[in-house]
Tab-separated table of C-alpha atoms in Angstrom:
chain	number	residue	atom	x	y	z
A	15	UNK	CA	37.122	99.019	129.579
A	16	UNK	CA	40.649	98.066	131.645
A	17	UNK	CA	41.873	102.204	132.948
A	18	UNK	CA	44.644	103.482	130.390
A	19	UNK	CA	43.275	101.264	127.310
A	20	UNK	CA	41.423	102.585	124.403
A	21	UNK	CA	38.014	100.706	123.633
A	22	UNK	CA	38.422	97.993	121.377
A	23	UNK	CA	37.256	98.957	117.592
A	24	UNK	CA	35.742	95.912	116.415
A	25	UNK	CA	35.964	96.747	112.557
A	26	UNK	CA	38.893	95.801	113.128
A	27	UNK	CA	40.743	92.182	112.817
A	28	UNK	CA	44.522	91.657	113.465
A	29	UNK	CA	45.492	88.424	112.402
A	30	UNK	CA	49.349	87.050	114.139
A	31	UNK	CA	50.796	84.873	112.152
A	32	UNK	CA	52.280	82.045	113.665
A	33	UNK	CA	52.028	78.747	112.369
A	34	UNK	CA	55.350	78.437	111.049
A	35	UNK	CA	58.541	76.001	112.542
A	36	UNK	CA	60.554	78.502	112.724
A	37	UNK	CA	63.652	76.485	111.482
A	38	UNK	CA	65.972	78.572	110.731
A	39	UNK	CA	65.679	79.857	114.099
A	40	UNK	CA	65.627	76.711	115.886
A	41	UNK	CA	62.819	77.230	118.369
A	42	UNK	CA	59.558	78.866	118.378
A	43	UNK	CA	60.135	82.416	116.895
A	44	UNK	CA	55.731	82.962	118.243
A	45	UNK	CA	57.625	82.048	122.151
A	46	UNK	CA	60.972	83.871	122.397
A	47	UNK	CA	61.214	86.783	124.881
A	48	UNK	CA	60.429	89.902	124.439
A	49	UNK	CA	60.350	92.216	127.704
A	50	UNK	CA	59.522	89.301	129.957
A	51	UNK	CA	56.954	87.603	127.984
A	52	UNK	CA	56.425	85.228	124.916
A	53	UNK	CA	56.685	87.623	121.475
A	54	UNK	CA	53.252	86.427	120.377
A	55	UNK	CA	52.074	87.791	123.806
A	56	UNK	CA	53.519	90.964	123.321
A	57	UNK	CA	52.212	91.153	119.970
A	58	UNK	CA	48.647	90.642	120.666
A	59	UNK	CA	49.322	93.029	123.847
A	60	UNK	CA	50.353	95.625	121.594
A	61	UNK	CA	47.386	94.785	119.397
A	62	UNK	CA	44.631	94.059	121.027
A	63	UNK	CA	44.735	98.156	122.235
A	64	UNK	CA	42.671	99.025	118.732
A	65	UNK	CA	41.690	95.429	117.332
A	66	UNK	CA	39.896	92.138	117.583
A	67	UNK	CA	43.269	89.695	117.275
A	68	UNK	CA	43.778	86.260	116.251
A	69	UNK	CA	46.844	83.960	116.033
A	70	UNK	CA	46.889	81.664	113.454
A	71	UNK	CA	48.584	78.490	115.012
A	72	UNK	CA	50.698	75.575	113.271
A	73	UNK	CA	53.979	73.986	113.967
A	74	UNK	CA	53.759	74.119	118.329
A	75	UNK	CA	50.351	75.371	117.980
A	76	UNK	CA	49.178	73.980	121.950
A	77	UNK	CA	52.363	75.656	123.294
A	78	UNK	CA	52.043	79.264	121.273
A	79	UNK	CA	48.039	79.171	121.482
A	80	UNK	CA	48.786	78.749	125.635
A	81	UNK	CA	51.357	81.851	125.199
A	82	UNK	CA	48.786	83.819	122.967
A	83	UNK	CA	46.238	84.657	125.215
A	84	UNK	CA	43.581	85.530	122.670
A	85	UNK	CA	41.325	84.041	120.054
A	86	UNK	CA	43.221	81.241	118.018
A	87	UNK	CA	42.871	79.538	114.694
A	88	UNK	CA	44.806	76.519	113.411
A	89	UNK	CA	45.984	76.689	110.509
A	90	UNK	CA	45.935	72.446	109.261
A	91	UNK	CA	48.010	72.838	106.675
A	92	UNK	CA	51.306	74.872	108.084
A	93	UNK	CA	54.049	72.917	107.099
A	94	UNK	CA	52.617	73.038	103.040
A	95	UNK	CA	51.490	76.442	103.147
A	96	UNK	CA	52.591	80.189	103.080
A	97	UNK	CA	51.629	83.153	105.415
A	98	UNK	CA	48.944	83.774	102.743
A	99	UNK	CA	46.661	80.922	103.769
A	100	UNK	CA	47.443	81.238	107.627
A	101	UNK	CA	45.514	85.008	106.744
A	102	UNK	CA	43.009	83.098	105.277
A	103	UNK	CA	42.877	80.802	108.015
A	104	UNK	CA	42.663	83.932	110.515
A	105	UNK	CA	40.462	86.159	108.033
A	106	UNK	CA	37.283	83.144	108.496
A	107	UNK	CA	34.561	85.131	106.989
A	108	UNK	CA	35.431	88.671	108.251
A	109	UNK	CA	34.933	91.480	105.793
A	110	UNK	CA	35.693	94.282	107.334
A	111	UNK	CA	39.453	95.895	107.892
A	112	UNK	CA	42.167	93.273	108.563
A	113	UNK	CA	45.456	94.295	109.831
A	114	UNK	CA	48.401	91.391	109.365
A	115	UNK	CA	50.872	91.250	112.003
A	116	UNK	CA	54.087	88.285	111.132
A	117	UNK	CA	55.204	86.954	114.744
A	118	UNK	CA	58.703	87.216	113.675
A	119	UNK	CA	58.734	91.175	113.914
A	120	UNK	CA	58.726	93.430	116.402
A	121	UNK	CA	55.348	94.277	118.003
A	122	UNK	CA	53.580	97.592	116.698
A	123	UNK	CA	53.980	100.607	118.310
A	124	UNK	CA	50.799	102.658	119.584
A	125	UNK	CA	51.521	105.417	117.302
A	126	UNK	CA	52.143	103.090	114.331
A	127	UNK	CA	48.869	101.042	115.035
A	128	UNK	CA	46.583	104.601	115.525
A	129	UNK	CA	47.804	105.415	112.014
A	130	UNK	CA	47.034	102.067	110.607
A	131	UNK	CA	43.653	101.161	112.361
A	132	UNK	CA	42.632	104.834	111.003
A	133	UNK	CA	44.085	105.087	107.323
A	134	UNK	CA	41.821	104.460	104.824
A	135	UNK	CA	42.281	101.252	102.267
A	136	UNK	CA	45.137	99.061	102.472
A	137	UNK	CA	48.735	100.954	103.467
A	138	UNK	CA	51.660	99.719	104.901
A	139	UNK	CA	54.123	101.473	106.813
A	140	UNK	CA	57.614	102.667	106.188
A	141	UNK	CA	60.401	103.084	108.843
A	142	UNK	CA	62.216	105.882	109.336
A	143	UNK	CA	64.301	104.816	106.326
A	144	UNK	CA	61.994	104.233	103.852
A	145	UNK	CA	61.284	100.303	104.296
A	146	UNK	CA	57.929	98.619	104.234
A	147	UNK	CA	57.107	96.893	107.763
A	148	UNK	CA	54.619	95.589	109.436
A	149	UNK	CA	51.008	95.363	110.275
A	150	UNK	CA	50.401	95.765	106.659
A	151	UNK	CA	46.409	96.665	106.540
A	152	UNK	CA	44.454	95.690	104.344
A	153	UNK	CA	40.948	97.984	103.752
A	154	UNK	CA	37.712	96.143	102.798
A	155	UNK	CA	37.989	96.817	99.218
A	156	UNK	CA	40.595	94.284	99.158
A	157	UNK	CA	40.265	91.887	101.658
A	158	UNK	CA	37.956	89.833	99.108
A	159	UNK	CA	41.617	89.630	97.294
A	160	UNK	CA	42.967	87.731	99.601
A	161	UNK	CA	41.337	84.284	98.179
A	162	UNK	CA	42.933	84.968	94.686
A	163	UNK	CA	46.410	86.221	95.530
A	164	UNK	CA	49.524	84.602	95.805
A	165	UNK	CA	51.469	86.587	98.492
A	166	UNK	CA	50.762	89.264	100.554
A	167	UNK	CA	53.673	91.119	98.648
A	168	UNK	CA	51.257	90.484	95.336
A	169	UNK	CA	48.120	91.947	97.594
A	170	UNK	CA	49.871	95.156	98.591
A	171	UNK	CA	51.894	96.146	95.482
A	172	UNK	CA	49.827	99.480	95.354
A	173	UNK	CA	49.078	100.080	98.745
A	174	UNK	CA	49.273	103.811	100.485
A	175	UNK	CA	52.401	104.061	102.056
A	176	UNK	CA	52.848	105.568	105.189
A	177	UNK	CA	56.043	106.993	106.460
A	178	UNK	CA	56.260	106.588	110.499
A	179	UNK	CA	58.915	108.060	112.397
A	180	UNK	CA	60.029	104.338	114.081
A	181	UNK	CA	63.418	102.734	113.011
A	182	UNK	CA	62.078	99.145	113.187
A	183	UNK	CA	57.969	99.319	112.334
A	184	UNK	CA	58.220	95.651	111.603
A	185	UNK	CA	61.785	94.936	111.704
A	186	UNK	CA	62.202	90.952	111.156
A	187	UNK	CA	64.182	87.862	111.526
A	188	UNK	CA	64.554	84.610	110.914
A	189	UNK	CA	67.420	83.090	112.758
A	190	UNK	CA	69.285	84.210	116.841
A	191	UNK	CA	71.703	86.840	115.621
A	192	UNK	CA	68.875	88.700	113.325
A	193	UNK	CA	66.681	88.133	116.733
A	194	UNK	CA	69.303	89.419	119.016
A	195	UNK	CA	69.771	92.700	116.559
A	196	UNK	CA	66.570	93.534	116.192
A	197	UNK	CA	65.820	93.294	119.475
A	198	UNK	CA	69.258	95.927	120.549
A	199	UNK	CA	67.483	97.894	117.950
A	200	UNK	CA	64.653	98.033	119.591
A	201	UNK	CA	65.717	98.546	122.688
A	202	UNK	CA	64.429	95.398	125.049
């Protein structure tokens, strides 16, 4: 174990979905700068203190995989698929707890990560204003439902809500202006 890091809870898998084309951003979102490192790597670092991490790549796969510094799964149908398809690719044969973190969101804080890993069942974190965010925790009872649902929103419709003190829990972005606003709110 590295100094200052908690041991990884091998019963929790974190899937970072990073397969999309980033068309509205105009460049690969996973490779955007986040505090001096690629955003995808910032997600991996935030999650790996408590979870096994798999990054699902598609568009710009080789560069995103190299930047991730973690286990990678390739979504070969990224151009026609949805985020739920990438989650299924990352899931493989896993049947334990799962956290889902889209790459185009703010990396999770240690406080929120600990609360989610320790939460029972499927859980969605809420920001200080009560808005749902990421990562989303999928409990083992719901992991099997990933094969039949059409979206993550459908799967988490009845999930437990976890109020946090974060103003940026799961704050997402799709355009350069949205990214700049999120970076400013996150103090990066």
